[in-house]
């Protein structure tokens, strides 16, 4: 995996770790309501980091595909193999970003409603689980995608040097 792909996954991993800290801080709010502002601030930072990380993965994968198609030199079957390698990572990143946004919307709607803590807790657990799965799927997908691109470059260089 190249440096940019590692940075993308690192941002999403930091966001997920911060989401776990926010999750833990949420339990402190039940005991000590004065810690609610910290919980909210952590949630905001975690949400922004996660959205940045996942959207960066999405833009990278879509941009790499467009660049390959525009550059030419790959036949349709090779472009399909690149698409297949990126599809799982794209779906996981989109689902993870949607889960974060949905959780924020649920948390905002449920704020200060009696008995809403259980729904908020379940939403948080599902969101954290989706982030963890998306991290693994995207890391593997980006590594596979990058490996495929590197192999294509090496084959192109070998063919270029053999032709000259």
mmCIF file of C-alpha atoms in Angstrom:
data_model
loop_
_atom_site.group_PDB
_atom_site.id
_atom_site.type_symbol
_atom_site.label_atom_id
_atom_site.label_comp_id
_atom_site.label_asym_id
_atom_site.label_seq_id
_atom_site.Cartn_x
_atom_site.Cartn_y
_atom_site.Cartn_z
ATOM 1 C CA UNK A 1 0.000 0.000 0.000
ATOM 2 C CA UNK A 2 1.401 3.405 -0.889
ATOM 3 C CA UNK A 3 1.904 6.288 1.512
ATOM 4 C CA UNK A 4 -1.353 8.084 0.656
ATOM 5 C CA UNK A 5 -3.445 4.963 1.112
ATOM 6 C CA UNK A 6 -1.797 4.400 4.512
ATOM 7 C CA UNK A 7 -2.564 7.993 5.498
ATOM 8 C CA UNK A 8 -6.200 7.570 4.449
ATOM 9 C CA UNK A 9 -6.585 4.438 6.557
ATOM 10 C CA UNK A 10 -4.707 6.072 9.470
ATOM 11 C CA UNK A 11 -7.125 9.016 9.499
ATOM 12 C CA UNK A 12 -10.100 6.649 9.545
ATOM 13 C CA UNK A 13 -8.421 4.555 12.276
ATOM 14 C CA UNK A 14 -7.785 7.634 14.423
ATOM 15 C CA UNK A 15 -11.396 8.694 13.902
ATOM 16 C CA UNK A 16 -12.581 5.223 14.933
ATOM 17 C CA UNK A 17 -10.369 5.275 18.036
ATOM 18 C CA UNK A 18 -11.727 8.694 18.931
ATOM 19 C CA UNK A 19 -15.240 7.345 18.387
ATOM 20 C CA UNK A 20 -14.445 4.632 20.945
ATOM 21 C CA UNK A 21 -13.233 7.289 23.400
ATOM 22 C CA UNK A 22 -16.453 9.210 22.753
ATOM 23 C CA UNK A 23 -18.410 6.003 23.345
ATOM 24 C CA UNK A 24 -16.706 5.523 26.700
ATOM 25 C CA UNK A 25 -17.225 9.186 27.573
ATOM 26 C CA UNK A 26 -20.942 8.701 26.910
ATOM 27 C CA UNK A 27 -21.139 6.375 29.906
ATOM 28 C CA UNK A 28 -19.547 9.096 32.046
ATOM 29 C CA UNK A 29 -22.342 11.473 31.011
ATOM 30 C CA UNK A 30 -24.886 9.190 32.700
ATOM 31 C CA UNK A 31 -22.960 9.439 35.978
ATOM 32 C CA UNK A 32 -21.729 13.010 35.692
ATOM 33 C CA UNK A 33 -23.884 15.184 33.390
ATOM 34 C CA UNK A 34 -21.291 17.972 33.468
ATOM 35 C CA UNK A 35 -19.109 15.845 31.154
ATOM 36 C CA UNK A 36 -21.660 16.143 28.338
ATOM 37 C CA UNK A 37 -19.857 19.017 26.541
ATOM 38 C CA UNK A 38 -16.684 16.903 26.329
ATOM 39 C CA UNK A 39 -18.704 13.983 24.932
ATOM 40 C CA UNK A 40 -20.231 16.275 22.308
ATOM 41 C CA UNK A 41 -16.891 17.810 21.328
ATOM 42 C CA UNK A 42 -15.223 14.406 21.024
ATOM 43 C CA UNK A 43 -18.128 13.180 18.914
ATOM 44 C CA UNK A 44 -17.823 16.178 16.601
ATOM 45 C CA UNK A 45 -14.073 15.697 16.097
ATOM 46 C CA UNK A 46 -14.483 11.926 15.585
ATOM 47 C CA UNK A 47 -17.265 12.508 13.052
ATOM 48 C CA UNK A 48 -15.237 15.024 11.074
ATOM 49 C CA UNK A 49 -12.144 12.781 11.049
ATOM 50 C CA UNK A 50 -14.164 9.769 9.953
ATOM 51 C CA UNK A 51 -15.922 11.676 7.195
ATOM 52 C CA UNK A 52 -12.589 13.066 6.000
ATOM 53 C CA UNK A 53 -10.980 9.620 6.017
ATOM 54 C CA UNK A 54 -13.827 7.819 4.255
ATOM 55 C CA UNK A 55 -14.455 10.536 1.695
ATOM 56 C CA UNK A 56 -10.733 10.639 0.917
ATOM 57 C CA UNK A 57 -10.785 6.873 0.278
ATOM 58 C CA UNK A 58 -13.809 7.268 -2.008
ATOM 59 C CA UNK A 59 -12.319 10.161 -3.980
ATOM 60 C CA UNK A 60 -8.959 8.371 -4.273
ATOM 61 C CA UNK A 61 -10.501 5.190 -5.659
ATOM 62 C CA UNK A 62 -12.795 7.006 -8.080
ATOM 63 C CA UNK A 63 -9.986 9.312 -9.197
ATOM 64 C CA UNK A 64 -7.549 6.442 -9.723
ATOM 65 C CA UNK A 65 -10.066 4.658 -11.921
ATOM 66 C CA UNK A 66 -10.735 7.769 -14.005
ATOM 67 C CA UNK A 67 -7.038 8.459 -14.364
ATOM 68 C CA UNK A 68 -6.405 4.925 -15.551
ATOM 69 C CA UNK A 69 -9.242 5.084 -18.062
ATOM 70 C CA UNK A 70 -8.102 8.485 -19.364
ATOM 71 C CA UNK A 71 -4.456 7.450 -19.605
ATOM 72 C CA UNK A 72 -5.328 4.447 -21.735
ATOM 73 C CA UNK A 73 -3.137 1.422 -22.177
ATOM 74 C CA UNK A 74 -5.477 -0.867 -20.237
ATOM 75 C CA UNK A 75 -7.996 -3.001 -22.034
ATOM 76 C CA UNK A 76 -11.568 -3.442 -20.791
ATOM 77 C CA UNK A 77 -10.834 -6.624 -18.818
ATOM 78 C CA UNK A 78 -7.946 -4.957 -16.984
ATOM 79 C CA UNK A 79 -10.134 -1.960 -16.119
ATOM 80 C CA UNK A 80 -12.787 -4.366 -14.804
ATOM 81 C CA UNK A 81 -10.209 -6.062 -12.566
ATOM 82 C CA UNK A 82 -9.208 -2.661 -11.158
ATOM 83 C CA UNK A 83 -12.893 -1.874 -10.598
ATOM 84 C CA UNK A 84 -13.455 -5.188 -8.810
ATOM 85 C CA UNK A 85 -10.510 -4.569 -6.516
ATOM 86 C CA UNK A 86 -11.903 -1.170 -5.529
ATOM 87 C CA UNK A 87 -15.615 -2.020 -5.308
ATOM 88 C CA UNK A 88 -15.549 -3.571 -1.824
ATOM 89 C CA UNK A 89 -13.547 -0.692 -0.400
ATOM 90 C CA UNK A 90 -15.889 1.841 -2.003
ATOM 91 C CA UNK A 91 -18.987 0.160 -0.569
ATOM 92 C CA UNK A 92 -17.407 -0.145 2.884
ATOM 93 C CA UNK A 93 -16.297 3.504 2.902
ATOM 94 C CA UNK A 94 -19.737 4.713 1.773
ATOM 95 C CA UNK A 95 -21.472 2.576 4.397
ATOM 96 C CA UNK A 96 -19.106 3.778 7.129
ATOM 97 C CA UNK A 97 -19.608 7.445 6.216
ATOM 98 C CA UNK A 98 -23.390 6.944 6.076
ATOM 99 C CA UNK A 99 -23.349 5.199 9.474
ATOM 100 C CA UNK A 100 -21.523 8.124 11.081
ATOM 101 C CA UNK A 101 -23.954 10.647 9.630
ATOM 102 C CA UNK A 102 -26.958 8.505 10.622
ATOM 103 C CA UNK A 103 -25.666 8.164 14.179
ATOM 104 C CA UNK A 104 -25.158 11.919 14.490
ATOM 105 C CA UNK A 105 -28.694 12.506 13.218
ATOM 106 C CA UNK A 106 -30.127 9.915 15.626
ATOM 107 C CA UNK A 107 -28.169 11.400 18.535
ATOM 108 C CA UNK A 108 -29.389 14.892 17.673
ATOM 109 C CA UNK A 109 -33.009 13.777 17.435
ATOM 110 C CA UNK A 110 -32.883 11.870 20.698
ATOM 111 C CA UNK A 111 -31.106 14.541 22.700
ATOM 112 C CA UNK A 112 -32.707 15.055 26.125
ATOM 113 C CA UNK A 113 -35.659 12.757 25.452
ATOM 114 C CA UNK A 114 -36.494 10.510 28.379
ATOM 115 C CA UNK A 115 -35.628 6.860 27.765
ATOM 116 C CA UNK A 116 -33.638 7.538 24.617
ATOM 117 C CA UNK A 117 -30.316 6.381 26.054
ATOM 118 C CA UNK A 118 -30.875 2.774 24.964
ATOM 119 C CA UNK A 119 -31.463 3.754 21.326
ATOM 120 C CA UNK A 120 -28.440 6.060 21.365
ATOM 121 C CA UNK A 121 -26.298 3.284 22.859
ATOM 122 C CA UNK A 122 -27.400 0.740 20.240
ATOM 123 C CA UNK A 123 -26.800 3.240 17.449
ATOM 124 C CA UNK A 124 -23.312 3.924 18.819
ATOM 125 C CA UNK A 125 -22.466 0.209 19.049
ATOM 126 C CA UNK A 126 -23.601 -0.394 15.459
ATOM 127 C CA UNK A 127 -21.664 2.659 14.242
ATOM 128 C CA UNK A 128 -18.440 1.575 15.968
ATOM 129 C CA UNK A 129 -18.814 -1.967 14.583
ATOM 130 C CA UNK A 130 -19.355 -0.654 11.051
ATOM 131 C CA UNK A 131 -16.270 1.557 11.366
ATOM 132 C CA UNK A 132 -14.125 -1.390 12.487
ATOM 133 C CA UNK A 133 -15.310 -3.616 9.629
ATOM 134 C CA UNK A 134 -14.880 -0.787 7.111
ATOM 135 C CA UNK A 135 -11.303 -0.218 8.301
ATOM 136 C CA UNK A 136 -10.390 -3.835 7.611
ATOM 137 C CA UNK A 137 -12.236 -3.999 4.279
ATOM 138 C CA UNK A 138 -10.809 -0.683 3.050
ATOM 139 C CA UNK A 139 -7.259 -1.492 4.136
ATOM 140 C CA UNK A 140 -7.400 -4.803 2.272
ATOM 141 C CA UNK A 141 -9.148 -3.258 -0.725
ATOM 142 C CA UNK A 142 -6.677 -0.391 -1.004
ATOM 143 C CA UNK A 143 -3.722 -2.775 -0.664
ATOM 144 C CA UNK A 144 -5.157 -5.067 -3.349
ATOM 145 C CA UNK A 145 -5.960 -2.090 -5.582
ATOM 146 C CA UNK A 146 -2.489 -0.620 -5.134
ATOM 147 C CA UNK A 147 -0.852 -3.988 -5.744
ATOM 148 C CA UNK A 148 -2.792 -4.379 -8.978
ATOM 149 C CA UNK A 149 -1.787 -0.898 -10.132
ATOM 150 C CA UNK A 150 1.880 -1.568 -9.289
ATOM 151 C CA UNK A 151 1.798 -4.866 -11.177
ATOM 152 C CA UNK A 152 0.333 -3.099 -14.214
ATOM 153 C CA UNK A 153 3.101 -0.473 -14.041
ATOM 154 C CA UNK A 154 5.819 -3.140 -13.832
ATOM 155 C CA UNK A 155 4.374 -5.048 -16.793
ATOM 156 C CA UNK A 156 4.190 -1.809 -18.783
ATOM 157 C CA UNK A 157 7.834 -0.983 -17.995
ATOM 158 C CA UNK A 158 8.978 -4.478 -18.964
ATOM 159 C CA UNK A 159 7.052 -4.289 -22.237
ATOM 160 C CA UNK A 160 8.412 -0.795 -22.933
ATOM 161 C CA UNK A 161 12.006 -1.879 -22.309
ATOM 162 C CA UNK A 162 11.544 -5.034 -24.416
ATOM 163 C CA UNK A 163 10.149 -2.979 -27.300
ATOM 164 C CA UNK A 164 13.078 -0.555 -27.388
#
